[in-house]
Coordinates of C-alpha atoms and ligand atoms in Angstrom, one line a residue:
X115 CA 7.3 17.5 -13.6
X116 CA 10.9 18.1 -12.6
X117 CA 13.4 15.5 -14.1
X118 CA 14.3 14.2 -10.6
X119 CA 10.7 13.5 -9.9
X120 CA 10.3 11.6 -13.2
X121 CA 13.3 9.5 -12.3
X122 CA 12.0 8.9 -8.8
X123 CA 8.5 7.8 -10.0
X124 CA 10.2 5.4 -12.5
X125 CA 11.9 3.8 -9.5
X126 CA 8.9 3.7 -7.4
X127 CA 7.0 1.8 -10.0
X128 CA 9.2 -1.1 -9.3
X129 CA 9.4 -1.1 -5.7
X130 CA 9.5 1.2 -2.6
X131 CA 13.0 0.5 -1.3
X132 CA 16.0 2.0 -3.1
X133 CA 19.8 2.3 -2.8
X134 CA 21.0 5.2 -4.9
X135 CA 24.7 5.1 -5.5
X136 CA 27.4 7.3 -6.8
X137 CA 31.1 6.9 -6.8
X138 CA 34.4 8.2 -7.6
X139 CA 38.2 7.3 -7.7
X140 CA 39.9 10.0 -5.7
X141 CA 43.1 10.0 -7.8
X142 CA 43.3 13.7 -8.4
X143 CA 41.4 17.0 -7.7
X144 CA 37.8 16.0 -7.9
X145 CA 36.3 17.6 -10.9
X146 CA 32.9 19.3 -11.3
X147 CA 31.5 16.3 -13.3
X148 CA 31.5 14.5 -10.0
X149 CA 29.7 17.3 -8.4
X150 CA 27.0 16.9 -11.1
X151 CA 26.8 13.1 -10.5
X152 CA 26.3 13.4 -6.8
X153 CA 23.9 16.4 -7.0
X154 CA 21.9 14.4 -9.7
X155 CA 21.6 11.4 -7.4
X156 CA 20.9 13.5 -4.4
X157 CA 18.0 15.1 -6.2
X158 CA 16.4 11.7 -7.2
X159 CA 17.1 10.4 -3.7
X160 CA 15.2 13.3 -2.1
X161 CA 12.4 12.8 -4.5
X162 CA 12.0 9.1 -3.8
X163 CA 11.7 9.9 -0.1
X164 CA 9.2 12.7 -0.7
X165 CA 7.1 10.4 -2.7
X166 CA 6.8 7.9 0.1
X167 CA 9.7 5.6 -0.8
X168 CA 12.4 4.2 1.5
X169 CA 15.8 5.3 0.1
X170 CA 19.4 5.3 1.1
X171 CA 22.2 7.4 -0.7
X172 CA 25.6 5.9 -0.8
X173 CA 28.9 7.1 -2.0
X174 CA 31.7 4.7 -2.9
X175 CA 35.2 6.0 -2.9
X176 CA 37.3 3.6 -5.0
X177 CA 40.4 4.3 -3.1
X178 CA 41.7 0.7 -3.8
X179 CA 42.1 1.6 -7.4
X180 CA 45.7 1.9 -8.5
X181 CA 47.6 5.0 -9.5
X182 CA 47.5 5.1 -13.3
X183 CA 50.3 7.4 -13.9
X184 CA 52.2 10.4 -12.7
X185 CA 49.7 13.1 -13.3
X186 CA 51.0 16.6 -14.1
X187 CA 50.1 17.8 -10.7
X188 CA 52.3 15.2 -9.0
X189 CA 56.0 15.2 -8.3
X190 CA 58.2 13.0 -10.6
X191 CA 59.1 10.9 -7.5
X192 CA 55.6 9.3 -7.8
X193 CA 56.8 7.2 -10.6
X194 CA 57.5 4.4 -8.1
X195 CA 53.9 4.4 -6.8
X196 CA 52.2 3.9 -10.2
X197 CA 50.3 0.6 -10.0
X198 CA 49.8 0.8 -6.2
X199 CA 46.6 1.2 -4.6
X200 CA 46.0 4.9 -4.0
X201 CA 45.0 4.3 -0.3
X202 CA 48.5 2.9 0.2
X203 CA 50.5 5.8 -1.4
X204 CA 51.7 8.8 0.7
X205 CA 49.7 12.0 0.5
X206 CA 51.5 14.7 -1.6
X207 CA 51.2 17.4 1.1
X208 CA 52.1 15.2 4.0
X209 CA 49.0 16.1 6.0
X210 CA 46.7 13.2 5.0
X211 CA 46.7 9.6 5.8
X212 CA 47.0 8.7 2.2
X213 CA 47.1 9.9 -1.4
X214 CA 43.4 9.0 -1.7
X215 CA 42.5 10.9 1.4
X216 CA 44.4 13.9 0.2
X217 CA 41.7 14.5 -2.5
X218 CA 38.9 12.7 -0.7
X219 CA 38.6 14.5 2.6
X220 CA 38.2 18.0 1.3
X221 CA 35.7 16.8 -1.2
X222 CA 33.7 15.1 1.6
X223 CA 33.8 18.4 3.4
X224 CA 32.5 20.2 0.3
X225 CA 29.6 17.7 0.3
X226 CA 28.4 18.7 3.7
X227 CA 28.3 22.3 2.5
X228 CA 26.0 21.5 -0.4
X229 CA 23.7 19.5 1.8
X230 CA 24.7 16.0 0.6
X231 CA 25.1 13.4 3.3
X232 CA 25.6 10.0 1.9
X233 CA 26.8 6.8 3.6
X234 CA 30.4 6.6 2.7
X235 CA 32.1 3.3 1.6
X236 CA 35.7 3.0 1.0
X237 CA 36.7 0.3 -1.4
X238 CA 40.0 -0.3 0.4
X239 CA 38.2 -1.2 3.5
X240 CA 35.5 -3.3 1.7
X241 CA 38.3 -5.4 0.1
X242 CA 40.3 -5.6 3.3
X243 CA 37.3 -6.6 5.3
X244 CA 36.5 -9.3 2.9
X245 CA 33.2 -7.8 1.7
X246 CA 34.2 -8.6 -1.8
X247 CA 35.3 -12.2 -1.1
X248 CA 32.3 -13.9 -2.5
X249 CA 32.2 -11.6 -5.6
X250 CA 35.9 -12.4 -6.3
X251 CA 35.2 -16.2 -6.0
X252 CA 32.1 -15.9 -8.3
X253 CA 34.2 -13.9 -10.8
X254 CA 37.0 -16.3 -10.8
X255 CA 34.6 -19.4 -11.1
X256 CA 33.2 -17.6 -14.2
X257 CA 36.5 -16.4 -15.7
X258 CA 35.6 -17.7 -19.2
X259 CA 32.2 -16.3 -19.3
X260 CA 33.2 -12.8 -18.0
X261 CA 36.1 -12.7 -20.5
X262 CA 33.6 -13.7 -23.3
X263 CA 31.2 -10.9 -22.2
X264 CA 33.9 -8.2 -22.2
X265 CA 35.4 -9.3 -25.5
X266 CA 32.0 -9.6 -27.2
X267 CA 30.6 -6.3 -26.0
X268 CA 33.7 -4.0 -25.8
X269 CA 35.3 -5.6 -28.9
X270 CA 38.6 -5.7 -26.9
X271 CA 40.9 -8.7 -26.9
X272 CA 42.0 -9.8 -23.5
X273 CA 45.3 -11.6 -22.9
X274 CA 45.4 -15.4 -23.0
X275 CA 46.0 -15.9 -19.2
X276 CA 43.6 -13.0 -18.2
X277 CA 41.5 -13.6 -15.0
X278 CA 38.9 -11.2 -13.6
X279 CA 41.2 -10.4 -10.7
X280 CA 44.2 -8.1 -10.4
X281 CA 46.6 -9.8 -8.0
X282 CA 48.4 -7.5 -5.6
X283 CA 52.1 -8.5 -5.5
X284 CA 53.2 -9.1 -1.9
X285 CA 56.6 -7.8 -2.8
X286 CA 56.1 -4.6 -4.8
X287 CA 52.5 -3.9 -3.7
X288 CA 51.3 -3.2 -7.3
X289 CA 48.0 -4.4 -8.7
X290 CA 49.2 -4.1 -12.3
X291 CA 52.4 -6.2 -12.7
X292 CA 51.6 -9.7 -11.3
X293 CA 50.5 -12.3 -13.8
X294 CA 48.5 -15.3 -12.8
X295 CA 49.9 -18.7 -13.5
X296 CA 47.4 -21.0 -12.0
X297 CA 44.1 -20.6 -10.0
X298 CA 43.1 -23.4 -7.9
X299 CA 40.5 -22.1 -5.3
X300 CA 41.4 -20.4 -3.0
X301 CA 44.9 -20.0 -4.2
X302 CA 46.3 -18.0 -7.2
X303 CA 49.9 -18.6 -8.1
X304 CA 51.6 -15.7 -9.9
X305 CA 54.8 -14.1 -11.2
X306 CA 55.5 -10.6 -11.0
X307 CA 57.5 -8.2 -13.2
X308 CA 59.4 -7.2 -10.1
X309 CA 60.8 -10.7 -10.0
X310 CA 58.8 -12.1 -7.3
X311 CA 57.0 -15.3 -7.6
X312 CA 54.3 -16.1 -5.0
X313 CA 50.8 -17.2 -4.3
X314 CA 47.9 -15.6 -2.7
X315 CA 44.7 -16.7 -1.0
X316 CA 41.8 -14.9 -2.4
X317 CA 40.0 -15.4 1.0
X318 CA 42.5 -12.9 2.5
X319 CA 41.0 -9.5 2.2
X320 CA 42.9 -7.1 0.1
X321 CA 44.9 -9.8 -1.8
X322 CA 43.9 -8.2 -5.0
X323 CA 41.1 -6.3 -6.7
X324 CA 38.4 -7.0 -9.3
X325 CA 39.1 -5.0 -12.5
X326 CA 37.0 -2.0 -12.9
X327 CA 34.6 -3.6 -15.4
X328 CA 33.9 -6.4 -12.9
X329 CA 34.2 -4.3 -9.8
X330 CA 31.3 -2.0 -10.7
X331 CA 28.7 -4.7 -11.3
X332 CA 30.0 -6.8 -8.3
X333 CA 29.4 -3.7 -6.1
X334 CA 25.8 -3.1 -7.5
X335 CA 24.9 -6.5 -6.2
X336 CA 26.8 -6.3 -2.9
X337 CA 25.2 -2.9 -1.9
X338 CA 21.8 -3.7 -3.5
X339 CA 22.1 -0.7 -5.8
X340 CA 19.0 0.2 -7.7
X341 CA 20.0 3.5 -9.3
X342 CA 23.3 5.0 -10.3
X343 CA 23.9 7.7 -12.9
X344 CA 27.1 8.0 -15.0
X345 CA 28.7 10.4 -17.2
X346 CA 28.4 10.0 -20.9
X347 CA 32.0 8.9 -21.2
X348 CA 31.1 5.7 -19.5
X349 CA 27.9 5.2 -21.4
X350 CA 29.4 4.7 -24.8
X351 CA 28.6 1.6 -26.8
X352 CA 30.8 -1.2 -25.4
X353 CA 31.7 0.9 -22.4
X354 CA 31.9 -0.1 -18.7
X355 CA 28.2 0.4 -18.3
X356 CA 27.4 -2.0 -21.1
X357 CA 29.7 -4.7 -19.9
X358 CA 28.7 -4.1 -16.3
X359 CA 25.0 -4.7 -17.2
X360 CA 25.8 -8.0 -18.8
X361 CA 28.0 -9.2 -16.0
X362 CA 25.7 -8.2 -13.2
X363 CA 22.8 -10.0 -14.8
X364 CA 24.5 -13.1 -16.3
X365 CA 27.2 -13.7 -13.6
X366 CA 25.9 -12.1 -10.4
X367 CA 22.3 -12.7 -11.2
X368 CA 21.2 -9.2 -10.1
X369 CA 19.2 -6.7 -12.1
X370 CA 21.3 -3.8 -13.4
X371 CA 20.3 -0.5 -11.7
X372 CA 18.3 2.1 -13.3
X373 CA 20.3 5.2 -14.4
X374 CA 20.4 8.5 -16.1
X375 CA 23.3 9.6 -18.3
X376 CA 24.6 13.0 -17.4
X377 CA 26.4 15.5 -19.7
X378 CA 29.6 17.3 -19.0
X379 CA 30.0 20.6 -17.3
X380 CA 32.1 22.8 -19.7
X381 CA 34.1 25.7 -18.4
X382 CA 33.4 28.8 -20.6
X383 CA 36.2 29.2 -22.9
X384 CA 38.0 26.0 -21.8
X385 CA 35.8 23.2 -23.0
X386 CA 35.2 19.9 -21.3
X387 CA 36.9 19.1 -18.0
X388 CA 39.2 16.3 -17.4
X389 CA 40.8 15.9 -14.1
X390 CA 43.4 13.6 -15.4
X391 CA 44.9 16.5 -17.4
X392 CA 45.3 18.5 -14.3
X393 CA 43.9 21.6 -15.9
X394 CA 40.3 21.4 -14.8
X395 CA 38.4 23.5 -12.2
X396 CA 38.1 21.3 -9.2
X397 CA 34.8 20.7 -7.6
X398 CA 35.9 22.4 -4.5
X399 CA 37.1 25.5 -6.2
X400 CA 33.8 25.7 -7.9
X401 CA 32.1 25.6 -4.4
X402 CA 34.4 28.1 -3.0
X403 CA 33.4 30.7 -5.5
X404 CA 29.8 29.6 -5.9
X405 CA 27.2 29.9 -2.9
X406 CA 26.1 26.2 -2.3
X407 CA 22.4 26.9 -3.1
X408 CA 23.5 28.4 -6.5
X409 CA 25.7 25.4 -7.2
X410 CA 22.8 23.2 -6.6
X411 CA 20.5 25.4 -8.7
X412 CA 22.8 25.1 -11.6
X413 CA 22.4 21.3 -11.6
X414 CA 18.8 21.2 -10.8
X415 CA 17.8 23.7 -13.4
X416 CA 19.2 21.7 -16.2
X417 CA 18.1 18.3 -17.5
X418 CA 21.0 15.8 -16.9
X419 CA 21.3 15.2 -20.6
X420 CA 22.0 18.9 -21.3
X421 CA 25.6 20.1 -21.0
X422 CA 26.2 22.9 -18.8
X423 CA 28.5 25.8 -19.5
X424 CA 29.9 27.4 -16.4
X425 CA 31.2 30.8 -16.7
X426 CA 33.6 31.5 -13.7
X427 CA 33.8 35.1 -14.7
X428 CA 30.9 37.6 -15.0
X429 CA 28.5 34.8 -15.8
X430 CA 28.7 33.6 -12.2
X431 CA 27.1 37.0 -11.0
X432 CA 24.3 36.5 -13.5
X433 CA 23.7 32.9 -12.3
X434 CA 23.5 34.2 -8.8
X435 CA 21.1 36.9 -9.7
X436 CA 19.0 34.3 -11.5
X437 CA 18.9 32.2 -8.4
X438 CA 17.9 35.2 -6.3
X439 CA 15.1 36.0 -8.6
X440 CA 13.8 32.5 -8.5
X441 CA 13.8 32.8 -4.7
X442 CA 11.7 35.9 -4.8
X443 CA 9.2 34.1 -7.2
X444 CA 9.0 31.2 -4.9
X445 CA 8.0 33.3 -2.1
X446 CA 5.5 35.1 -4.1
X447 CA 7.3 38.5 -4.2
X448 CA 7.7 38.5 -7.9
X449 CA 6.0 37.3 -11.1
X450 CA 7.0 33.9 -12.4
X451 CA 9.9 33.7 -14.8
X452 CA 8.6 33.2 -18.4
X453 CA 9.5 29.9 -19.8
X454 CA 11.0 28.5 -16.7
X455 CA 9.5 25.2 -15.7
X456 CA 9.2 23.4 -12.4
X457 CA 10.1 26.5 -10.6
X458 CA 8.9 25.3 -7.3
X459 CA 10.7 21.9 -7.3
X460 CA 13.9 23.5 -8.7
X461 CA 14.0 25.9 -5.9
X462 CA 13.3 23.3 -3.2
X463 CA 16.0 20.8 -4.7
X464 CA 18.4 23.8 -4.7
X465 CA 18.4 24.1 -0.9
X466 CA 21.2 22.5 1.0
X467 CA 19.0 22.3 3.9
X468 CA 15.2 22.6 4.6
X469 CA 13.4 25.3 2.7
X470 CA 13.0 28.4 4.7
X471 CA 9.6 29.6 5.9
X472 CA 9.9 33.0 4.5
X473 CA 12.1 34.9 1.9
X474 CA 15.7 34.9 3.3
X475 CA 17.1 38.4 3.3
X476 CA 18.5 39.3 -0.1
X477 CA 21.2 41.6 -1.0
X478 CA 22.2 42.1 -4.7
X479 CA 25.2 40.0 -5.2
X480 CA 27.0 42.7 -7.0
X481 CA 26.6 44.9 -4.1
X482 CA 28.4 42.3 -1.9
X483 CA 31.1 42.1 -4.4
X484 CA 31.7 45.9 -4.0
X485 CA 31.4 45.7 -0.2
X486 CA 34.0 42.9 0.3
X487 CA 36.4 45.2 -1.5
X488 CA 35.7 48.0 0.8
X489 CA 36.3 45.8 3.9
X490 CA 37.2 42.2 4.1
X491 CA 36.0 41.8 7.7
X492 CA 32.4 40.5 8.0
X493 CA 31.9 42.5 11.2
X494 CA 32.8 45.8 9.3
X495 CA 30.7 44.8 6.4
X496 CA 27.8 44.2 8.7
X497 CA 28.3 47.7 10.2
X498 CA 28.1 49.2 6.8
X499 CA 25.0 47.2 5.9
X500 CA 23.3 48.3 9.1
X501 CA 24.3 52.0 8.8
X502 CA 22.9 52.0 5.2
X503 CA 19.8 50.2 6.1
X504 CA 20.5 47.3 3.7
X505 CA 19.9 44.8 6.6
X506 CA 17.9 45.1 9.8
X507 CA 19.6 46.7 12.8
X508 CA 19.2 43.3 14.4
X509 CA 19.4 40.6 11.7
X510 CA 18.4 37.0 12.7
X511 CA 21.3 34.6 13.0
X512 CA 20.4 32.5 10.0
X513 CA 20.1 35.4 7.6
X514 CA 23.4 36.8 8.8
X515 CA 25.2 33.6 8.4
X516 CA 23.8 33.2 4.9
X517 CA 25.0 36.6 3.9
X518 CA 28.4 36.3 5.5
X519 CA 28.8 33.0 3.8
X520 CA 28.0 34.7 0.4
X521 CA 30.5 37.4 1.3
X522 CA 33.3 34.6 1.6
X523 CA 32.3 33.2 -1.8
X524 CA 32.5 36.7 -3.3
X525 CA 36.0 37.2 -1.8
X526 CA 37.2 33.8 -3.1
X527 CA 35.9 34.7 -6.5
X528 CA 37.5 38.1 -6.6
X529 CA 40.8 36.7 -5.6
X530 CA 40.9 33.8 -8.1
X531 CA 38.4 34.2 -10.9
X532 CA 37.0 37.8 -11.2
X533 CA 37.9 39.8 -14.4
X534 CA 39.9 42.9 -13.5
X535 CA 37.1 45.2 -14.6
X536 CA 35.2 44.4 -11.3
X537 CA 38.2 44.7 -9.0
X538 CA 39.3 47.8 -7.1
X539 CA 41.1 48.8 -3.9
X540 CA 40.5 51.7 -1.6
X541 CA 43.6 53.6 -1.5
X542 CA 44.6 54.5 2.1
X543 CA 46.3 57.7 0.9
X544 CA 45.4 60.0 -1.9
X545 CA 46.8 58.4 -5.1
X546 CA 49.4 60.5 -7.0
X547 CA 47.4 61.9 -9.7
X548 CA 47.2 65.1 -11.7
X549 CA 43.7 66.6 -11.7
X550 CA 42.8 69.4 -14.1
X551 CA 41.0 72.6 -13.3
X552 CA 37.7 71.3 -14.4
X553 CA 38.1 68.3 -12.1
X554 CA 39.2 70.3 -9.1
X555 CA 36.3 72.7 -9.4
X556 CA 33.9 69.6 -9.7
X557 CA 35.5 68.1 -6.4
X558 CA 35.1 71.5 -4.7
X559 CA 31.4 71.6 -5.6
X560 CA 30.9 67.9 -4.7
X561 CA 32.4 68.5 -1.2
X562 CA 30.1 71.5 -0.6
X563 CA 26.9 69.6 -1.7
X564 CA 27.7 66.3 -0.1
X565 CA 28.0 67.8 3.4
X566 CA 24.2 69.0 3.0
X567 CA 22.6 65.8 1.9
X568 CA 21.5 62.4 3.3
X569 CA 24.3 59.9 2.9
X570 CA 22.3 57.7 0.7
X571 CA 22.9 56.2 -2.6
X572 CA 20.1 58.1 -4.5
X573 CA 20.9 61.3 -3.0
X574 CA 24.7 61.0 -3.7
X575 CA 24.0 59.9 -7.2
X576 CA 21.6 62.8 -7.9
X577 CA 24.0 65.3 -6.5
X578 CA 26.8 64.1 -8.8
X579 CA 24.4 64.5 -11.8
X580 CA 23.3 68.0 -10.7
X581 CA 26.8 69.3 -10.4
X582 CA 27.9 67.7 -13.7
X583 CA 25.0 69.5 -15.4
X584 CA 25.6 72.8 -13.7
X585 CA 29.2 72.8 -14.2
X586 CA 29.0 71.4 -17.7
X587 CA 31.5 68.6 -16.9
X588 CA 30.8 65.4 -18.7
X589 CA 29.2 62.8 -16.3
X590 CA 31.8 60.4 -17.3
X591 CA 34.5 62.7 -16.3
X592 CA 32.8 63.4 -13.0
X593 CA 32.7 59.7 -12.1
X594 CA 36.3 59.2 -13.3
X595 CA 37.5 62.0 -11.0
X596 CA 35.8 60.3 -8.1
X597 CA 37.4 56.9 -8.8
X598 CA 40.7 58.5 -9.3
X599 CA 41.0 60.0 -5.9
X600 CA 39.6 57.1 -4.0
X601 CA 40.7 54.0 -6.1
X602 CA 43.5 55.5 -8.2
X603 CA 41.9 54.1 -11.3
X604 CA 39.4 55.5 -13.9
X605 CA 36.6 53.1 -13.4
X606 CA 34.7 51.6 -10.4
X607 CA 31.5 50.4 -8.9
X608 CA 28.3 52.5 -9.3
X609 CA 29.3 55.7 -7.6
X610 CA 26.1 56.6 -5.5
X611 CA 25.9 53.2 -4.0
X612 CA 29.7 52.9 -3.6
X613 CA 30.2 56.3 -1.8
X614 CA 27.3 55.6 0.4
X615 CA 29.0 52.5 1.8
X616 CA 32.1 54.4 2.6
X617 CA 32.4 56.3 5.8
X618 CA 31.2 59.9 5.1
X619 CA 34.1 61.5 7.0
X620 CA 36.5 59.5 5.0
X621 CA 35.1 60.7 1.7
X622 CA 35.0 64.3 2.9
X623 CA 38.7 64.2 4.0
X624 CA 39.7 62.6 0.8
X625 CA 37.9 65.4 -1.2
X626 CA 39.6 68.0 1.0
X627 CA 43.1 66.5 0.4
X628 CA 42.4 66.3 -3.4
X629 CA 41.3 69.9 -3.7
X630 CA 44.4 71.2 -1.9
Ligands
ZN873 ZN1 47.6 15.8 1.7
ZN874 ZN1 55.9 -7.5 -7.7

């Protein structure tokens, strides 16, 4: 059984109704670990529904969390905002409502593309609406117990006057600098490092925030969460998950949600990703270069407790080929892949939308990588594909959309991640090169032969081989000559396929110029 089905069945053993949660603090580019978290949750959510359960998927953006430091990707001027809730800090680019939105909005758009549609909760709104008021009162009423739980489990000493509530100073708006003096429900008196002394009424929404170790369990109860996965960094002994479990059960009298611990996604050659260092590949970038069904496949095809190595260079092409093969197997066009388990469920869970009724039109991805370098405009690419019979003359809309979307991913990958060896550019004019006699006579023969054959990959390929044999020019030299006059470089994509995608007249003219 697929891992998501196993988790779904465990949940359904308890009861039918489930709230599956996942969350994030949008304090920087959202990293691909978050992508794994939300796709893992989405997979379990889909399986619960499929097995007859009643499930809801929720996504909590903790935008009332404070800015921890000036991250490397921020201007120095952000020093003054450290400690303030990220929903109340201006956005770095000036186009968003807040700092939090700057990172959150584009990630939410990315979620739509991968077919994840959760109900969104913003912590800033929940606090301001007073949704947390009861949880805050319960926490403050149990200050000693909570303090004891955290100290006992995390082995961390908390300050003498610690309370499970971060007061938001009314003067400097920071959540980190105000110290409590006295709590007498509903008032907390405080003194702030900024010099301000004041008092807040905890019944006023947004007067402060529960510390993370208390916020998490409070939210489980508030939203009736029954399942929430977490990364292995939170699952360490004495970590936030351990204290959260004790707090939710002992203080909030609510059973801790079920979970799975997911491993990191490592970037090949770069190691683990940490968004706080500002060096990570962001979730959106990963989605820009990877077709959504393939990104889902990467997560669905790996047990959550196995780390994933993502290769943003040539490995990505292999991953896409692997997905395409799975698709052919799913639709019965190819033999099942040896050693691969749960083929059917893996394919189904990899779909952003419903599974198609028949095999979608496939085009080898490497071909697409070649085509988008011949022409970037989809309309022209489509013409080439139609002329060369790679797609039907009248492709259905959905198939065409799928292919054009893949073309966009290929373009993004080429611009940002592809190794030089797969890149090329069709030169508008004959490049300045010196061809030797042997090369010139090869081109002359080629020009003559090409005008007599079908403009198809195999015919072109065979012709090049025949001339090379007859003329005794090494085949490598023959290919090199072709690339030199068209691309101005010595290597290029497979010549037969490549030339067949170019306009025949263009090739013919270029040969003529080169021979002159
Ligand atoms: Zn912005
Ligand atoms: Zn202050």
